[in-house]
Coordinates of N, CA and C in Angstrom, one line a residue:
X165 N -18.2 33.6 -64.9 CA -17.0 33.0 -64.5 C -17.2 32.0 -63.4
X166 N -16.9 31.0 -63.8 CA -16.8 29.9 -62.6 C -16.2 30.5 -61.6
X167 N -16.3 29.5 -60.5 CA -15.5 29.5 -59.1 C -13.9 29.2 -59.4
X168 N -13.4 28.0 -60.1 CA -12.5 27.9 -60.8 C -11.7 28.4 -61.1
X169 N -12.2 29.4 -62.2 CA -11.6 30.3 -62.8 C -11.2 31.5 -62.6
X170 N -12.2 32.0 -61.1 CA -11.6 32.9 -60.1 C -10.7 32.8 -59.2
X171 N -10.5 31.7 -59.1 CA -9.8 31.5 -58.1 C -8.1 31.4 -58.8
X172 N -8.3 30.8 -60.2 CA -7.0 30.7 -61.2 C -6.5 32.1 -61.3
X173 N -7.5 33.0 -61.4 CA -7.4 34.4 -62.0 C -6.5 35.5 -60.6
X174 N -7.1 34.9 -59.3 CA -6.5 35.4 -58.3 C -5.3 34.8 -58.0
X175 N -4.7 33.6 -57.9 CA -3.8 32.9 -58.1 C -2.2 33.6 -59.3
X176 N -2.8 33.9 -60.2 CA -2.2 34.2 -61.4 C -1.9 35.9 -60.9
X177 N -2.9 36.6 -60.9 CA -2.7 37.6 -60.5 C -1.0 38.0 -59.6
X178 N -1.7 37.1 -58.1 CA -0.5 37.0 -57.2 C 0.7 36.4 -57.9
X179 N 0.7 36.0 -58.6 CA 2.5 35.3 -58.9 C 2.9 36.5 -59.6
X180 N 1.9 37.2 -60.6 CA 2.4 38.4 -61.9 C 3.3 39.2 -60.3
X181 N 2.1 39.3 -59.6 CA 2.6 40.6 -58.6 C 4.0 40.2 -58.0
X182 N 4.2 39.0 -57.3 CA 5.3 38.7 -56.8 C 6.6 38.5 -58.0
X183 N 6.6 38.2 -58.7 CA 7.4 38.6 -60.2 C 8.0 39.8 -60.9
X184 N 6.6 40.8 -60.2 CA 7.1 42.2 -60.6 C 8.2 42.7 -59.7
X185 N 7.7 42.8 -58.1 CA 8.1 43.1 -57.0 C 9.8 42.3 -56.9
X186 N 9.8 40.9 -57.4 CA 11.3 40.8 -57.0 C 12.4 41.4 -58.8
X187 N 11.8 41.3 -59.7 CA 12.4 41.8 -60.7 C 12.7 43.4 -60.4
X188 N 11.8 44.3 -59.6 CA 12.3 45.6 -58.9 C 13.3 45.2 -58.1
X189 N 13.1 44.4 -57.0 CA 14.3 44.4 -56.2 C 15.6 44.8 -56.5
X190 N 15.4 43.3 -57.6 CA 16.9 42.8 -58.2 C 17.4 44.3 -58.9
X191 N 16.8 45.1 -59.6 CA 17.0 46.1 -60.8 C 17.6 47.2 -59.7
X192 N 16.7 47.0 -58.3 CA 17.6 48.1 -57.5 C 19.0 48.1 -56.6
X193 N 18.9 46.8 -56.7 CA 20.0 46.4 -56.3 C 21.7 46.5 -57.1
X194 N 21.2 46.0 -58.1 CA 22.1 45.9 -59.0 C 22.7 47.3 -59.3
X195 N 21.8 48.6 -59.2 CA 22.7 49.8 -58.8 C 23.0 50.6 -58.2
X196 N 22.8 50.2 -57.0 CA 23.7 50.4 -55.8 C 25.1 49.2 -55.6
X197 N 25.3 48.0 -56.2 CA 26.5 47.7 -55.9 C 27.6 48.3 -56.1
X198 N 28.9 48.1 -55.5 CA 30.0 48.8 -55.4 C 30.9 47.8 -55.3
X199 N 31.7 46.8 -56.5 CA 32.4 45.7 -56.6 C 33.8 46.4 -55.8
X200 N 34.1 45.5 -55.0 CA 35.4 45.7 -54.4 C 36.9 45.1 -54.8
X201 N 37.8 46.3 -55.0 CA 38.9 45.8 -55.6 C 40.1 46.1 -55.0
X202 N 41.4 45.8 -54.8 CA 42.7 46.3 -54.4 C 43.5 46.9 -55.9
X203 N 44.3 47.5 -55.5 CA 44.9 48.2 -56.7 C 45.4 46.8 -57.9
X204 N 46.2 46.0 -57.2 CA 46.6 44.6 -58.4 C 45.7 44.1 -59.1
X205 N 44.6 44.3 -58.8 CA 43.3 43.4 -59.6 C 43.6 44.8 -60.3
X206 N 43.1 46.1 -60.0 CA 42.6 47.1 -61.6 C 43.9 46.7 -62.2
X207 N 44.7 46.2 -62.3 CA 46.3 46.1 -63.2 C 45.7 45.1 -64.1
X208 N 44.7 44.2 -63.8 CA 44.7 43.0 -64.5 C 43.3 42.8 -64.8
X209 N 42.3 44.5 -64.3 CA 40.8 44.5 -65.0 C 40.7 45.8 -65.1
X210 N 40.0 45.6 -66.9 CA 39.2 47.2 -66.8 C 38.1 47.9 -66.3
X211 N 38.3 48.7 -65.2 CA 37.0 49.1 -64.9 C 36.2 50.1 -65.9
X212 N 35.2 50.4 -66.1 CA 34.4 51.3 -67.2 C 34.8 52.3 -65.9
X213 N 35.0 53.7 -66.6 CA 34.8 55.3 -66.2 C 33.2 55.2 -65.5
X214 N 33.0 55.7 -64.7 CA 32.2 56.1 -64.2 C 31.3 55.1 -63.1
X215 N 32.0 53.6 -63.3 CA 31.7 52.7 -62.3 C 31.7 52.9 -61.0
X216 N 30.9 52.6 -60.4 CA 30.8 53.0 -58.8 C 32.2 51.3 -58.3
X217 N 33.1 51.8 -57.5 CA 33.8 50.8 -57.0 C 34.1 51.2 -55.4
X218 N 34.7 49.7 -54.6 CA 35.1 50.3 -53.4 C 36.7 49.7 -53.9
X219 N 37.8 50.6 -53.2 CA 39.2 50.4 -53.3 C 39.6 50.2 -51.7
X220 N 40.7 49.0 -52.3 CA 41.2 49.4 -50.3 C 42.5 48.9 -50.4
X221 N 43.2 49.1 -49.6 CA 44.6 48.7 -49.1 C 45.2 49.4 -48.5
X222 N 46.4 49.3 -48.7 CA 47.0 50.4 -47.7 C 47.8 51.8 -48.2
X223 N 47.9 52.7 -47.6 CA 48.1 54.0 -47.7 C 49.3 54.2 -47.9
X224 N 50.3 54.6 -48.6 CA 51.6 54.2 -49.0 C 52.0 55.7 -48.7
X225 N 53.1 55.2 -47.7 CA 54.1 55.9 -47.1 C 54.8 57.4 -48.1
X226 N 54.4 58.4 -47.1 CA 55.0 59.7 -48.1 C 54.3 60.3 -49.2
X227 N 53.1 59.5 -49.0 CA 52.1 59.8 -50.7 C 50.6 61.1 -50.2
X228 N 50.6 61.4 -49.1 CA 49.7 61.8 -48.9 C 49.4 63.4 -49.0
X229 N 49.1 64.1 -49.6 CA 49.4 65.3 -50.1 C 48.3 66.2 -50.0
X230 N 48.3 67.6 -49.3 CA 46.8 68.2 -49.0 C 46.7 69.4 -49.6
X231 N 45.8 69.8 -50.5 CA 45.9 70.2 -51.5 C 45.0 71.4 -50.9
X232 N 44.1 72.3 -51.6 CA 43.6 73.6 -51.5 C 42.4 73.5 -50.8
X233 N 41.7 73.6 -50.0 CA 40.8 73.4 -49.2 C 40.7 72.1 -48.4
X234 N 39.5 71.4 -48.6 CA 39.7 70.2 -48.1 C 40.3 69.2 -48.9
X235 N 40.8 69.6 -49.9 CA 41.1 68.3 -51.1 C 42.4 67.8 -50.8
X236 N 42.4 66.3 -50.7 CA 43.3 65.2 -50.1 C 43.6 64.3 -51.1
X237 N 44.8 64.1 -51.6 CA 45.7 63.0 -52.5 C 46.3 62.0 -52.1
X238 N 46.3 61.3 -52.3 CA 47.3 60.2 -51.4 C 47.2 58.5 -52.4
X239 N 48.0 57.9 -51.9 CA 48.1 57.2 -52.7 C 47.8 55.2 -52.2
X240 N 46.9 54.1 -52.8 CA 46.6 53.4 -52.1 C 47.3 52.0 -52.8
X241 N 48.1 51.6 -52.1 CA 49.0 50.3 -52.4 C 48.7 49.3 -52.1
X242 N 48.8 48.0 -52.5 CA 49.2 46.4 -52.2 C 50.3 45.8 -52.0
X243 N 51.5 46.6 -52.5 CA 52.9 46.8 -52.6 C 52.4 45.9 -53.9
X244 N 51.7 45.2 -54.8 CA 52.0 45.0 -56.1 C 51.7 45.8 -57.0
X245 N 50.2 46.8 -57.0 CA 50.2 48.1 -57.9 C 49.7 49.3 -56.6
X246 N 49.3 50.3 -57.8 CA 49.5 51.2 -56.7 C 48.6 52.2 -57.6
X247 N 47.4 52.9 -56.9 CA 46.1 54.1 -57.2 C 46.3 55.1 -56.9
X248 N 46.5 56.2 -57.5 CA 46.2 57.4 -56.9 C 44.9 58.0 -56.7
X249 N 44.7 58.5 -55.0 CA 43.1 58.9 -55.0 C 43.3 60.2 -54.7
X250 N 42.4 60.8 -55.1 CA 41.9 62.0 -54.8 C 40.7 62.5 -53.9
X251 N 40.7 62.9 -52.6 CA 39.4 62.9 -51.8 C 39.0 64.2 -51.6
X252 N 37.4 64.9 -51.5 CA 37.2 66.3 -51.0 C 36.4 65.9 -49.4
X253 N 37.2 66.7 -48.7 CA 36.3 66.1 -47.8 C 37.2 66.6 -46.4
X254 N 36.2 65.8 -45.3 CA 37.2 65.7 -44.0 C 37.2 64.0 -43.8
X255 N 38.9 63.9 -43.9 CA 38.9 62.3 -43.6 C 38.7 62.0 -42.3
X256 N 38.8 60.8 -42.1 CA 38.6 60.2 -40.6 C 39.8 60.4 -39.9
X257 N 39.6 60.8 -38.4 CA 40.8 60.9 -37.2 C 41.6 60.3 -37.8
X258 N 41.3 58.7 -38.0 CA 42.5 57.5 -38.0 C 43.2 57.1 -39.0
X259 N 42.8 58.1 -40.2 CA 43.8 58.3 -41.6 C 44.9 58.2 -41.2
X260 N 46.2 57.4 -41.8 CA 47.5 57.9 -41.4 C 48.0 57.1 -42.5
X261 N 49.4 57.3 -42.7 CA 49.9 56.8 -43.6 C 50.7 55.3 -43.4
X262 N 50.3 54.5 -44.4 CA 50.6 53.0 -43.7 C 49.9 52.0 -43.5
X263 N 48.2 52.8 -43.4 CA 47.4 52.3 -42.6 C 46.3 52.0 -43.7
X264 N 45.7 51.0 -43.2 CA 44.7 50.3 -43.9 C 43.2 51.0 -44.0
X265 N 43.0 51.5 -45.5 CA 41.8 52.0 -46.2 C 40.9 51.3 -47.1
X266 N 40.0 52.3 -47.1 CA 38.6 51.8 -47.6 C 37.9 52.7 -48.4
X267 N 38.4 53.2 -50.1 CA 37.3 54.4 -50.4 C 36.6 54.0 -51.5
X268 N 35.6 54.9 -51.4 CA 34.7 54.7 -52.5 C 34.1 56.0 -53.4
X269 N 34.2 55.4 -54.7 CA 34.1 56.4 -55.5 C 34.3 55.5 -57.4
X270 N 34.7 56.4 -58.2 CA 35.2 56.0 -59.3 C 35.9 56.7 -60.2
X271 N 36.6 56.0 -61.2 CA 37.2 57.0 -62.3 C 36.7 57.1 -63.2
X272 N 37.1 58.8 -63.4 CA 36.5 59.9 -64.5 C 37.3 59.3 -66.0
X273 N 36.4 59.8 -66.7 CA 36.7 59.2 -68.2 C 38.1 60.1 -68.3
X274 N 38.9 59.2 -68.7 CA 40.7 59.8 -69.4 C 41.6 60.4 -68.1
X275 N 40.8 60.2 -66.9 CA 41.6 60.2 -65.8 C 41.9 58.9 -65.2
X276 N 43.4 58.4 -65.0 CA 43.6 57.7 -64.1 C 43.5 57.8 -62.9
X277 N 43.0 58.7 -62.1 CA 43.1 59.5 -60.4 C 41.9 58.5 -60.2
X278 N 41.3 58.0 -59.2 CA 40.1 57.5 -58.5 C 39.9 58.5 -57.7
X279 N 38.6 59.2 -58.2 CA 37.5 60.1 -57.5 C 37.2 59.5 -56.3
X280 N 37.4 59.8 -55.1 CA 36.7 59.1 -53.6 C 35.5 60.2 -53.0
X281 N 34.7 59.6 -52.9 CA 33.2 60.2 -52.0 C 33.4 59.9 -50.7
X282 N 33.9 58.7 -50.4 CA 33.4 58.1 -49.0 C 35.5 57.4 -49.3
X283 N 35.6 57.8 -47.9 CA 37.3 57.0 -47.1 C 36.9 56.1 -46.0
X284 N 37.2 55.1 -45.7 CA 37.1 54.7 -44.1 C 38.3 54.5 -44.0
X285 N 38.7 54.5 -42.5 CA 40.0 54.3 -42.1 C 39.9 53.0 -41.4
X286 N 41.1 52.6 -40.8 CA 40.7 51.4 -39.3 C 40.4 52.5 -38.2
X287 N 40.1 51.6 -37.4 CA 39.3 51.7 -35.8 C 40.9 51.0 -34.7
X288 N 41.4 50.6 -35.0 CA 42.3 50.6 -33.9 C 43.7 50.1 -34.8
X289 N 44.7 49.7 -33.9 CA 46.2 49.2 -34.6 C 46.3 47.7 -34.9
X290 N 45.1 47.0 -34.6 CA 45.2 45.3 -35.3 C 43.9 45.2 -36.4
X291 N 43.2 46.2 -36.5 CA 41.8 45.8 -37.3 C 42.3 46.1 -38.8
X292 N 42.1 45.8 -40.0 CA 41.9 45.9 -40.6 C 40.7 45.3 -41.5
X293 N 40.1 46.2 -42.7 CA 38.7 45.7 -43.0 C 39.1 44.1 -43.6
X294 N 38.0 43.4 -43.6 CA 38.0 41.7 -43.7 C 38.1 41.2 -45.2
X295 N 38.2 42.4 -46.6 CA 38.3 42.1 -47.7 C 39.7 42.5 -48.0
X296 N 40.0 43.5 -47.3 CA 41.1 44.4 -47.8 C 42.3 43.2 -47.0
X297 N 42.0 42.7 -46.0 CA 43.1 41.9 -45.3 C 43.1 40.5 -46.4
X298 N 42.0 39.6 -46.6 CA 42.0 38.8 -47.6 C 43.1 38.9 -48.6
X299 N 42.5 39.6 -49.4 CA 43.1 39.9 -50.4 C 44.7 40.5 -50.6
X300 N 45.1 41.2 -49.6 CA 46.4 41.6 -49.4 C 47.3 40.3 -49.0
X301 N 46.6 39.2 -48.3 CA 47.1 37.7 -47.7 C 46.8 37.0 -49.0
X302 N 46.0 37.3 -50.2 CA 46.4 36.1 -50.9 C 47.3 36.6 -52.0
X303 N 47.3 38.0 -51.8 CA 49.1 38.4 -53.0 C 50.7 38.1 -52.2
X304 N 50.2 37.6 -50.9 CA 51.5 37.5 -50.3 C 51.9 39.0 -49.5
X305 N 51.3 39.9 -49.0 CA 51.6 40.9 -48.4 C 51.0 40.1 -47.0
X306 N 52.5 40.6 -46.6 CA 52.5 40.2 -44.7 C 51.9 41.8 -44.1
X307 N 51.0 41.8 -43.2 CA 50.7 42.6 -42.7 C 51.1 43.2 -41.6
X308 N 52.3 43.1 -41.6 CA 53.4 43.6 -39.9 C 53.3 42.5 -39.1
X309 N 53.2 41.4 -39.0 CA 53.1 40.9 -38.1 C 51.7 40.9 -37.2
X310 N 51.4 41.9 -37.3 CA 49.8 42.1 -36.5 C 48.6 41.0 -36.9
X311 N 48.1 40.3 -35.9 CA 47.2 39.6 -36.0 C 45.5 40.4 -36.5
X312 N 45.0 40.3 -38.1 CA 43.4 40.8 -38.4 C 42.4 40.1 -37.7
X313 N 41.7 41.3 -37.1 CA 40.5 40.8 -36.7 C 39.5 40.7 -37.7
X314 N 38.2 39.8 -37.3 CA 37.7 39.4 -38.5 C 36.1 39.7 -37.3

């Protein structure tokens, strides 16, 4: 083998390697994503059963229902559609009803309920998260008057 040719061979090598390593990346990445939605988009997209999703909006008044252990119902609005979740768990302090959420989880085949793993709540009385406020401002939901921090 030439000099040449070694040098092609090591060259070649490194790109296969660098090709492999980002084609892993991508492959692991791609399942852990968690596409983010408000309730009005699932009205006007099908999610597959078993999709990992994040849901957010806000917590609609009166809907919050505590069931046999830790298991928590409640329900997550845009005021244009509206999800019922179901959570096991201990939610955060600042759950309340009204108040702007964040869960994650997905739905079970022939159930409409959204399974939630993970809730966040807000952190004070002007924060709300920076997608869930978006999105709630471009259906036309006024958010109290309260100014979102971003």
């Amino acid at each position: 083998m030439t000099r040449k040719q070694k040098r092609l061979a090591v060259i070649g090598g490194g790109v296969g390697f660098l090709v492999a390593a980002v084609l892993l990346v991508m492959f692991a990445f791609s399942q852990s994503i968690a596409y983010f939605y408000v309730p009005g988009d699932l009205q006007k997209t099908e999610v597959p059963p078993g999709t990992r999703i994040r849901l957010g909006g806000l917590v609609e008044t009166g809907s919050v229902e505590r069931g046999s252990g830790s298991t928590v119902t409640f329900v997550v609005t845009d005021t244009i559609g509206t999800v019922p979740v179901t959570y096991t768990g201990i939610l955060p302090d600042l759950f309340r009803e009204g108040q702007g959420v964040v869960a994650e989880g997905a739905f079970t085949a022939g159930n409409p309920v959204f399974v939630a793993d993970t809730v966040l709540a807000k952190h004070d009385e002007t924060y709300m998260p920076k997608d869930v406020a978006d999105r709630l401002e471009a259906q036309g939901v006024t958010l109290g008057g309260k100014e979102t921090i971003r």
